PDB file of C-alpha atoms in Angstrom:
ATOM      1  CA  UNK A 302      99.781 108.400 113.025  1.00 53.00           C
ATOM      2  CA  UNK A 303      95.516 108.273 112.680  1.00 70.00           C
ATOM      3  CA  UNK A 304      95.350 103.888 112.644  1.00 91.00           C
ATOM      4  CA  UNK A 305      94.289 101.955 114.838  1.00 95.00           C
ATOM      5  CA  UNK A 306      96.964 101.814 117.989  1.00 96.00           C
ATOM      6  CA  UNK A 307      96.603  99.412 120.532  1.00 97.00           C
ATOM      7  CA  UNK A 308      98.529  98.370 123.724  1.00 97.00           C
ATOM      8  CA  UNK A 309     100.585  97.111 124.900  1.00 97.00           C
ATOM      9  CA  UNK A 310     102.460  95.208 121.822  1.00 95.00           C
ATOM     10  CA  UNK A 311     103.509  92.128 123.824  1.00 96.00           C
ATOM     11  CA  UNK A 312     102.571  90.849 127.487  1.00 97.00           C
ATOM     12  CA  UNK A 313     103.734  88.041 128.849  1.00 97.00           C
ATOM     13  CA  UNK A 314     102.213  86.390 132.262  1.00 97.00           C
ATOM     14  CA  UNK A 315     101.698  84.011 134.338  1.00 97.00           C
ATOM     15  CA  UNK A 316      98.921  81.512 134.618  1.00 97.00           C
ATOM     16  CA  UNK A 317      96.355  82.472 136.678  1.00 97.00           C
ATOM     17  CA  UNK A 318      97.222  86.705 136.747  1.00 97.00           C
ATOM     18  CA  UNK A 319      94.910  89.033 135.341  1.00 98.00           C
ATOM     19  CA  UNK A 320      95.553  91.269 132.205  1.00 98.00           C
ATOM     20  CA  UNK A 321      93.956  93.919 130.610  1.00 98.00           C
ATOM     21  CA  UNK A 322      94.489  95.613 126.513  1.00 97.00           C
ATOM     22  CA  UNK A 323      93.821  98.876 125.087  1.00 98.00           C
ATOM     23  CA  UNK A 324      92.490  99.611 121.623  1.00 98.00           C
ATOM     24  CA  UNK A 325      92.034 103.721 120.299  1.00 97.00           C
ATOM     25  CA  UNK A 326      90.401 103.348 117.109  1.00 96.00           C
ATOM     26  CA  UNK A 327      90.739 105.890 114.661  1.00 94.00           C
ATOM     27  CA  UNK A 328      88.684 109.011 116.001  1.00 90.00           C
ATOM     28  CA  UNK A 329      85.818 109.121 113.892  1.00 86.00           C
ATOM     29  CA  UNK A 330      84.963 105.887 113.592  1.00 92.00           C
ATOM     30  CA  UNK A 331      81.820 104.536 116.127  1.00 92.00           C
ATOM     31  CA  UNK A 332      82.765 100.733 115.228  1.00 92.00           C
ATOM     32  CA  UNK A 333      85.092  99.018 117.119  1.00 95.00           C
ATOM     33  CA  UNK A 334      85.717  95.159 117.026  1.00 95.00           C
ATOM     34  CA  UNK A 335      88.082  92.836 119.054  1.00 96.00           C
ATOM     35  CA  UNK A 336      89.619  89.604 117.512  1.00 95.00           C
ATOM     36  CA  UNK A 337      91.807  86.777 118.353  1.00 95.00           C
ATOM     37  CA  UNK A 338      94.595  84.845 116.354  1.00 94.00           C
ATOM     38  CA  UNK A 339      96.475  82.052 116.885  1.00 93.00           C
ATOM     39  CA  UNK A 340      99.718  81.076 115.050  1.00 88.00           C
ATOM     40  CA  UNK A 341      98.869  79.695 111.713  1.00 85.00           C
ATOM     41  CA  UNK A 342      95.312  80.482 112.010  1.00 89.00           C
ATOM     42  CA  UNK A 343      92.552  83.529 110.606  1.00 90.00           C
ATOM     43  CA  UNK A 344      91.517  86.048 113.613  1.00 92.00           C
ATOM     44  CA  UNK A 345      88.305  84.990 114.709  1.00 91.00           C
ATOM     45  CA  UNK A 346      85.567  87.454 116.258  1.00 90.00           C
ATOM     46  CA  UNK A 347      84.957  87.940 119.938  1.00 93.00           C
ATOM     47  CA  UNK A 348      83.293  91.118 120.321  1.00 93.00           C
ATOM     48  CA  UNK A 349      81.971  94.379 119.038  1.00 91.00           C
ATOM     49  CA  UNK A 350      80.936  97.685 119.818  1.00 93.00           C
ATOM     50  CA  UNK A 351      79.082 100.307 118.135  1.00 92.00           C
ATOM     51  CA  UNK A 352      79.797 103.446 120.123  1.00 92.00           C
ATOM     52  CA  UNK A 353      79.386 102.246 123.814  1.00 93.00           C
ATOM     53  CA  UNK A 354      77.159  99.573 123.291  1.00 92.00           C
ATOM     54  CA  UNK A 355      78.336  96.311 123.109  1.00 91.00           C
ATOM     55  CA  UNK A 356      76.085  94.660 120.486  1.00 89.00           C
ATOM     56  CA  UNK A 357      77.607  91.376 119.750  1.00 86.00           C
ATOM     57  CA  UNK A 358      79.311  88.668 121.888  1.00 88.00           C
ATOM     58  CA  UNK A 359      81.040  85.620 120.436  1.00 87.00           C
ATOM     59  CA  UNK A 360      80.841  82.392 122.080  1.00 84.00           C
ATOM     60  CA  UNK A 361      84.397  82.414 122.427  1.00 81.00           C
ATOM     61  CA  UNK A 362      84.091  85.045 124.552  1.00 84.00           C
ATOM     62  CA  UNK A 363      83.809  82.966 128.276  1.00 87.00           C
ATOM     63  CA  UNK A 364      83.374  84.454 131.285  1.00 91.00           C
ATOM     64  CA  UNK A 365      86.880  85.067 132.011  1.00 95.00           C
ATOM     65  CA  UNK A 366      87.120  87.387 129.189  1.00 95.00           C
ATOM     66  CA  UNK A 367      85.149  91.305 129.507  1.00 95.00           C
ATOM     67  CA  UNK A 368      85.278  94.249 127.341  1.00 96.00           C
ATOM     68  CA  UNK A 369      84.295  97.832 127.668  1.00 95.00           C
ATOM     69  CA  UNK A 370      83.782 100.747 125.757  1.00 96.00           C
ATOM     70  CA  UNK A 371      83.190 103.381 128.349  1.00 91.00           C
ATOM     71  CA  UNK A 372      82.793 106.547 126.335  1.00 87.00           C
ATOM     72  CA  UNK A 373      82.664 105.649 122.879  1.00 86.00           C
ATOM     73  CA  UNK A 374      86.065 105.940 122.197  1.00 91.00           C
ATOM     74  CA  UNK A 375      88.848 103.544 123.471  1.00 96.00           C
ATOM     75  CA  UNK A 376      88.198  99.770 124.490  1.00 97.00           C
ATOM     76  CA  UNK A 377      89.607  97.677 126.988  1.00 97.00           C
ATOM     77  CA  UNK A 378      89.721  94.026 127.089  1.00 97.00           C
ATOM     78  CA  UNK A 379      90.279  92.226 130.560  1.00 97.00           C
ATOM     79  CA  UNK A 380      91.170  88.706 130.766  1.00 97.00           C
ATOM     80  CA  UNK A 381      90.919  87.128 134.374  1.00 97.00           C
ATOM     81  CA  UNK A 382      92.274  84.215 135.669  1.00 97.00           C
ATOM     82  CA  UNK A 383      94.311  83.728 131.781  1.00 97.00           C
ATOM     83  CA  UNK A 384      95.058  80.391 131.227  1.00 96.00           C
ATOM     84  CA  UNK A 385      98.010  79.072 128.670  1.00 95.00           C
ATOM     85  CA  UNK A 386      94.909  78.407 126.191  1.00 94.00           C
ATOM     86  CA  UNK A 387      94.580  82.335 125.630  1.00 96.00           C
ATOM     87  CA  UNK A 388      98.113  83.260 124.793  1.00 97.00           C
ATOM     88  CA  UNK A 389      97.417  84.730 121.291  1.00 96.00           C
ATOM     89  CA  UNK A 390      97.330  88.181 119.324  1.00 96.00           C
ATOM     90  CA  UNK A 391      94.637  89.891 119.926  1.00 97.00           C
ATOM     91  CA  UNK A 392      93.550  92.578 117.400  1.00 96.00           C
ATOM     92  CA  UNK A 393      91.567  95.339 117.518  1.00 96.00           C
ATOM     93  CA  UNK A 394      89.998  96.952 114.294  1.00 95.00           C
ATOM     94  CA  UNK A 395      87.232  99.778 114.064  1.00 94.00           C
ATOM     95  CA  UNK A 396      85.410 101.139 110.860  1.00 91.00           C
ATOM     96  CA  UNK A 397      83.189 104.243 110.442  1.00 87.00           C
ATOM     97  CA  UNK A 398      79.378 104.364 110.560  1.00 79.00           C
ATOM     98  CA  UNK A 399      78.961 104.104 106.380  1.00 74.00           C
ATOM     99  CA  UNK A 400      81.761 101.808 105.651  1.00 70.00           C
ATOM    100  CA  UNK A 401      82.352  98.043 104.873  1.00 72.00           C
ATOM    101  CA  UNK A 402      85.973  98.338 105.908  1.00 84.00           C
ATOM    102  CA  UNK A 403      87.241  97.849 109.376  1.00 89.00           C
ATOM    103  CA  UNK A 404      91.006  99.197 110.131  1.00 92.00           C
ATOM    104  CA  UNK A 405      93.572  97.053 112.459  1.00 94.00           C
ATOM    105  CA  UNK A 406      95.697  97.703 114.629  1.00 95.00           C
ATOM    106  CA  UNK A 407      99.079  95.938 114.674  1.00 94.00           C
ATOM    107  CA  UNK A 408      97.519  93.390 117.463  1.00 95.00           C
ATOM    108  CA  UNK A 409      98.148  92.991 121.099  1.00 97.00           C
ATOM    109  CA  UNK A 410     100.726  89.201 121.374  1.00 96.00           C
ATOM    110  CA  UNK A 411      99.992  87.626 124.871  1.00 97.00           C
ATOM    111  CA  UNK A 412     102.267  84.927 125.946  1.00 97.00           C
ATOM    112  CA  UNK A 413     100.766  82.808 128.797  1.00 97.00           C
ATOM    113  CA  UNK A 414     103.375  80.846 131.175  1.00 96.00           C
TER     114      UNK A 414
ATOM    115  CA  UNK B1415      78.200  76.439 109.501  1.00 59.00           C
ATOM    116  CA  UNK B1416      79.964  79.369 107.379  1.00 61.00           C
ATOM    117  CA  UNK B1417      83.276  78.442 105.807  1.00 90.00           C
ATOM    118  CA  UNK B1418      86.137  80.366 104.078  1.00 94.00           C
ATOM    119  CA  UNK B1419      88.902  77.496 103.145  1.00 95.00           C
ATOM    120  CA  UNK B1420      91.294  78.913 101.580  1.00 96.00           C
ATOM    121  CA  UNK B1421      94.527  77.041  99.624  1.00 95.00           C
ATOM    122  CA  UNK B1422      97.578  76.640  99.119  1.00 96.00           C
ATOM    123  CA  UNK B1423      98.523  77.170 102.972  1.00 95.00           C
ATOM    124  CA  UNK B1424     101.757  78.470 102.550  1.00 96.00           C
ATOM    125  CA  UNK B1425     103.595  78.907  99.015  1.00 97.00           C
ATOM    126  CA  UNK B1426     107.172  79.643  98.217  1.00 98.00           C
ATOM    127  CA  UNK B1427     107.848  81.365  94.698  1.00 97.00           C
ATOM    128  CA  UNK B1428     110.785  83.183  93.160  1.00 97.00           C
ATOM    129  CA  UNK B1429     110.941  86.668  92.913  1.00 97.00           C
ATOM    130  CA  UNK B1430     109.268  87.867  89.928  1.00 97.00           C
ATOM    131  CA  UNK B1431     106.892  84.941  89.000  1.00 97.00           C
ATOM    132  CA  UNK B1432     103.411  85.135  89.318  1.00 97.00           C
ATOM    133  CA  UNK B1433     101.105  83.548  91.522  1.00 97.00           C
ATOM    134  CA  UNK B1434      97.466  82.754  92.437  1.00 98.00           C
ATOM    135  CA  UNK B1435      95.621  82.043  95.823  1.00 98.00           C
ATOM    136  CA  UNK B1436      92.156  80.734  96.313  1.00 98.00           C
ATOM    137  CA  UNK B1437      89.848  81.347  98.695  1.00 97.00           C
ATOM    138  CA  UNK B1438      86.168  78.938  98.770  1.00 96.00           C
ATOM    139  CA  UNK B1439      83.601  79.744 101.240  1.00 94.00           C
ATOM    140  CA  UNK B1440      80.263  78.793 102.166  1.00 92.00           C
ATOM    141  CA  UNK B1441      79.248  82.009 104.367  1.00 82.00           C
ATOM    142  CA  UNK B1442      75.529  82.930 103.722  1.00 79.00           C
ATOM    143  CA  UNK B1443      73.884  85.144 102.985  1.00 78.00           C
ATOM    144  CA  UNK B1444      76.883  86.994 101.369  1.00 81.00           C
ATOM    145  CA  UNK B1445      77.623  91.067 101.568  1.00 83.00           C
ATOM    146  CA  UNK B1446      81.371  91.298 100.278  1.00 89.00           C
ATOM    147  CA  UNK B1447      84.545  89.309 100.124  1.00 93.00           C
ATOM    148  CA  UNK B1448      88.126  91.040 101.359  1.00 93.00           C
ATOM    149  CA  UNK B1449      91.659  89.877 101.054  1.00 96.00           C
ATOM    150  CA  UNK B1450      93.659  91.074 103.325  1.00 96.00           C
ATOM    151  CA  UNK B1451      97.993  90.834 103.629  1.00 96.00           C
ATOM    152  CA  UNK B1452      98.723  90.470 106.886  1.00 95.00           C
ATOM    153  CA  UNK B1453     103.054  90.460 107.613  1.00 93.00           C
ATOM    154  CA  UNK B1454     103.731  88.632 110.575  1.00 89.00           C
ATOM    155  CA  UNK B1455     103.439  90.037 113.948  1.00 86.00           C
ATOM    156  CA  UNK B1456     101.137  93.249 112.772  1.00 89.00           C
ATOM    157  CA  UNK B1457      97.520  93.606 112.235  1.00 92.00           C
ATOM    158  CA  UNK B1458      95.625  92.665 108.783  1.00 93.00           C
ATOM    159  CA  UNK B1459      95.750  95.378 105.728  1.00 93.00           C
ATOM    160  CA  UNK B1460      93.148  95.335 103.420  1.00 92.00           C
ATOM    161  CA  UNK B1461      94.050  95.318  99.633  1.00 95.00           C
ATOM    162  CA  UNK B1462      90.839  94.470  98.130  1.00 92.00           C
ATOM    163  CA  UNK B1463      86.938  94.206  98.684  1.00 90.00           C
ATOM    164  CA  UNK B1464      84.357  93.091  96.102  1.00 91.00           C
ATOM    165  CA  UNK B1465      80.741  93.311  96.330  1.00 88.00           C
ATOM    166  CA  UNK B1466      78.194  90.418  94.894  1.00 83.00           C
ATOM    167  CA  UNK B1467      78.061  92.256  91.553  1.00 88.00           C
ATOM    168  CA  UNK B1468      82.026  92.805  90.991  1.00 91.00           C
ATOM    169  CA  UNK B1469      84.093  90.086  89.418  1.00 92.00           C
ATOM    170  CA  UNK B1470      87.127  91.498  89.618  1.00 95.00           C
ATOM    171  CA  UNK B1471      89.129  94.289  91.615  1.00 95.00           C
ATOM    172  CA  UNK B1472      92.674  95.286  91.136  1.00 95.00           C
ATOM    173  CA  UNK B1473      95.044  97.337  93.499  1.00 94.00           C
ATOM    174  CA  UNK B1474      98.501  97.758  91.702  1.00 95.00           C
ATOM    175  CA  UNK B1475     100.144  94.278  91.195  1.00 97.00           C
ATOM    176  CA  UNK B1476      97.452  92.696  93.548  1.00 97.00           C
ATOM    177  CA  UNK B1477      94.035  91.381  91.445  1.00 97.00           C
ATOM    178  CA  UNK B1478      91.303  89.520  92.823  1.00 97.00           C
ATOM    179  CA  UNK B1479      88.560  88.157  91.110  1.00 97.00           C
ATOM    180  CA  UNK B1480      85.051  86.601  92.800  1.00 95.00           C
ATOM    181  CA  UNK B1481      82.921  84.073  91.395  1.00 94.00           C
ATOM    182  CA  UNK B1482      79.540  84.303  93.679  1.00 89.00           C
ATOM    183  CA  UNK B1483      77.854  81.554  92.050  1.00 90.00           C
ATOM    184  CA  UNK B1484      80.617  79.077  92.552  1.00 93.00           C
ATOM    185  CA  UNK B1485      81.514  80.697  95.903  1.00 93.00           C
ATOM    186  CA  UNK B1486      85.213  81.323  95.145  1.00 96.00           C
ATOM    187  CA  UNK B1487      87.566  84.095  94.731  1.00 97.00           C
ATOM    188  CA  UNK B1488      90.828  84.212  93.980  1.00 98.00           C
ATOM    189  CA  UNK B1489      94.015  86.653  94.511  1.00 98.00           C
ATOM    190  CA  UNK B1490      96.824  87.152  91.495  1.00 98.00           C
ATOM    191  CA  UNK B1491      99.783  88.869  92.736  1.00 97.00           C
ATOM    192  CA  UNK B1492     102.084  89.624  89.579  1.00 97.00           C
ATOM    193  CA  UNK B1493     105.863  90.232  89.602  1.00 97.00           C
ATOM    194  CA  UNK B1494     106.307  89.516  92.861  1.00 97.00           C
ATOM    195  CA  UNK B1495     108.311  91.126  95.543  1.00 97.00           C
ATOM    196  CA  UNK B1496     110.227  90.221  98.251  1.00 97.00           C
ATOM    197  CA  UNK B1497     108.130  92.497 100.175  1.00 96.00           C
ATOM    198  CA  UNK B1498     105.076  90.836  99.234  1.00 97.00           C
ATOM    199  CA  UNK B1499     106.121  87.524 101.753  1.00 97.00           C
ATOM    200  CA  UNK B1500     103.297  88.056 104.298  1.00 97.00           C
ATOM    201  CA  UNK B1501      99.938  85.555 104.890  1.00 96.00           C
ATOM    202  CA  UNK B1502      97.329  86.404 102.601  1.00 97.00           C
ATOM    203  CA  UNK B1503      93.842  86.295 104.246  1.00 96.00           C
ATOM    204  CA  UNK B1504      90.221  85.824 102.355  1.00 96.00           C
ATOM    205  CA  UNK B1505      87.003  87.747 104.745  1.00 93.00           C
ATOM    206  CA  UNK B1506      83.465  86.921 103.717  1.00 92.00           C
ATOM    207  CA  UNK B1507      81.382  89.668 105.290  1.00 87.00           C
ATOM    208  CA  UNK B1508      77.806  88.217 105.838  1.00 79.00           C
ATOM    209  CA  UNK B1509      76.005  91.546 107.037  1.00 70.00           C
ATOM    210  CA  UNK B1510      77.420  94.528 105.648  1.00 57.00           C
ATOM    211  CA  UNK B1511      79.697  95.626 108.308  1.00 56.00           C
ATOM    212  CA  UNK B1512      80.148  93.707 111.447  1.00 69.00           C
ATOM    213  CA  UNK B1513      80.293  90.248 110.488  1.00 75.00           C
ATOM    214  CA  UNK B1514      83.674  88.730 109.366  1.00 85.00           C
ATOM    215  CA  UNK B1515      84.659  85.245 109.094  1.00 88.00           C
ATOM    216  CA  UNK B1516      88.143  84.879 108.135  1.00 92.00           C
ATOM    217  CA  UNK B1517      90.131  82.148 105.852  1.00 94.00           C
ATOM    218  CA  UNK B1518      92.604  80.366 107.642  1.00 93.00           C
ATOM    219  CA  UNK B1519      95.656  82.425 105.633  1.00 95.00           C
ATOM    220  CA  UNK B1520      97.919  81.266 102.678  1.00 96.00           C
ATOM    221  CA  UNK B1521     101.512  81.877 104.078  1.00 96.00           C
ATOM    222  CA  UNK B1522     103.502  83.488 100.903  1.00 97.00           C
ATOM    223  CA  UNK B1523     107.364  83.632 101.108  1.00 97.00           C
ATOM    224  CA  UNK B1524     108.705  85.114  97.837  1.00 98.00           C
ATOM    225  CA  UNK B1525     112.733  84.300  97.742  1.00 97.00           C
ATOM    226  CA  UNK B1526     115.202  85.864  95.943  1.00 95.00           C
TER     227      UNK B1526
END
């Protein structure tokens, strides 16, 4: 399988711990985006990447929440100190340098307690 | 502030009939327009994606059609499937590439 992969699939924790995803985008694309949905709702954007560079932040993105794209190729997202407000999927989706389309993967569900 | 309403929110047809979802938005300035099918608890597929100067699109049974004067699109699915129950989500790309803002989903369940 070439998709996007991300994980794990579903984490639940407690208030308060610390958690971190995992996104491999598909190998030859340099874009890589993070998103997050709650039930009922759109994904909205929180971050993205082109290569390493992190070159756009949203202002949902608080200080609790960092992302890193060490080497160009898989992302991490960290979220410190998680509070019941960020249980949600979070989704991951990368696109190649020429194209309009970006590629998900099948999302990241975080259950806060 | 950029939009994308999109209506009905969920929709419950019989398998086989024919239906339509819109999608309004107010994103500017405007690059393309996506629909994506998203089934529940996986990540967004694309089916379509029209530029400013297409009106219409078509993948199989799936045909979406964008009015960029009016700033509305639309997605016909024909014949439908029982497979085809999933959320249906409308993405106006403002930039050409990084930018998405997403509708807020129309939640199809197609019964038998």
């Amino acid at each position: 399988d070439t998709g996007v992969s991300q994980d794990p699939r579903h984490k639940i924790t407690k208030r308060g711990q610390n958690v971190t995803f995992r996104c491999d985008p598909i190998s030859e694309h340099n874009r890589l985006y993070w998103y997050r949905q709650t039930l009922g709702q759109g994904p909205e954007f929180l971050t993205y990447f082109q290569n390493e560079a992190q070159l756009e932040k949203s202002r949902l993105l608080s200080d609790r929440f960092s992302a890193e794209r060490p080497k160009g190729s898989f992302s991490t997202l960290e979220i410190q100190r998680t509070e019941q407000g960020d249980s949600a999927m979070y989704l991951c989706a990368s696109s190649s340098p020429r194209g309009y389309e970006q590629y998900f993967g099948p999302g990241t569900r975080l259950t806060v307690t | 502030k950029n939009q994308v309403e999109q209506s009905p929110q969920s929709l419950i047809i019989l398998e086989g009939k024919n239906c339509t979802l819109q999608c309004n938005y107010t994103v500017s300035p405007f690059s393309n327009l996506r629909w994506y099918k998203q089934d529940t608890g996986r990540g967004p597929v694309s089916l379509t994606i029209m530029t400013f100067s297409e009106n219409t699109k078509s993948n199989g049974r799936y045909t979406a059609t964008l009015d960029a004067d009016t700033k509305q699109s639309s997605l016909h699915i024909t014949a439908s499937q029982l497979s085809d129950s999933a959320s249906y989500i409308c993405v106006v790309n403002r930039d050409a590439g990084n930018m998405l803002t997403f509708g807020g989903g129309t939640r199809l369940m197609v019964k038998p």
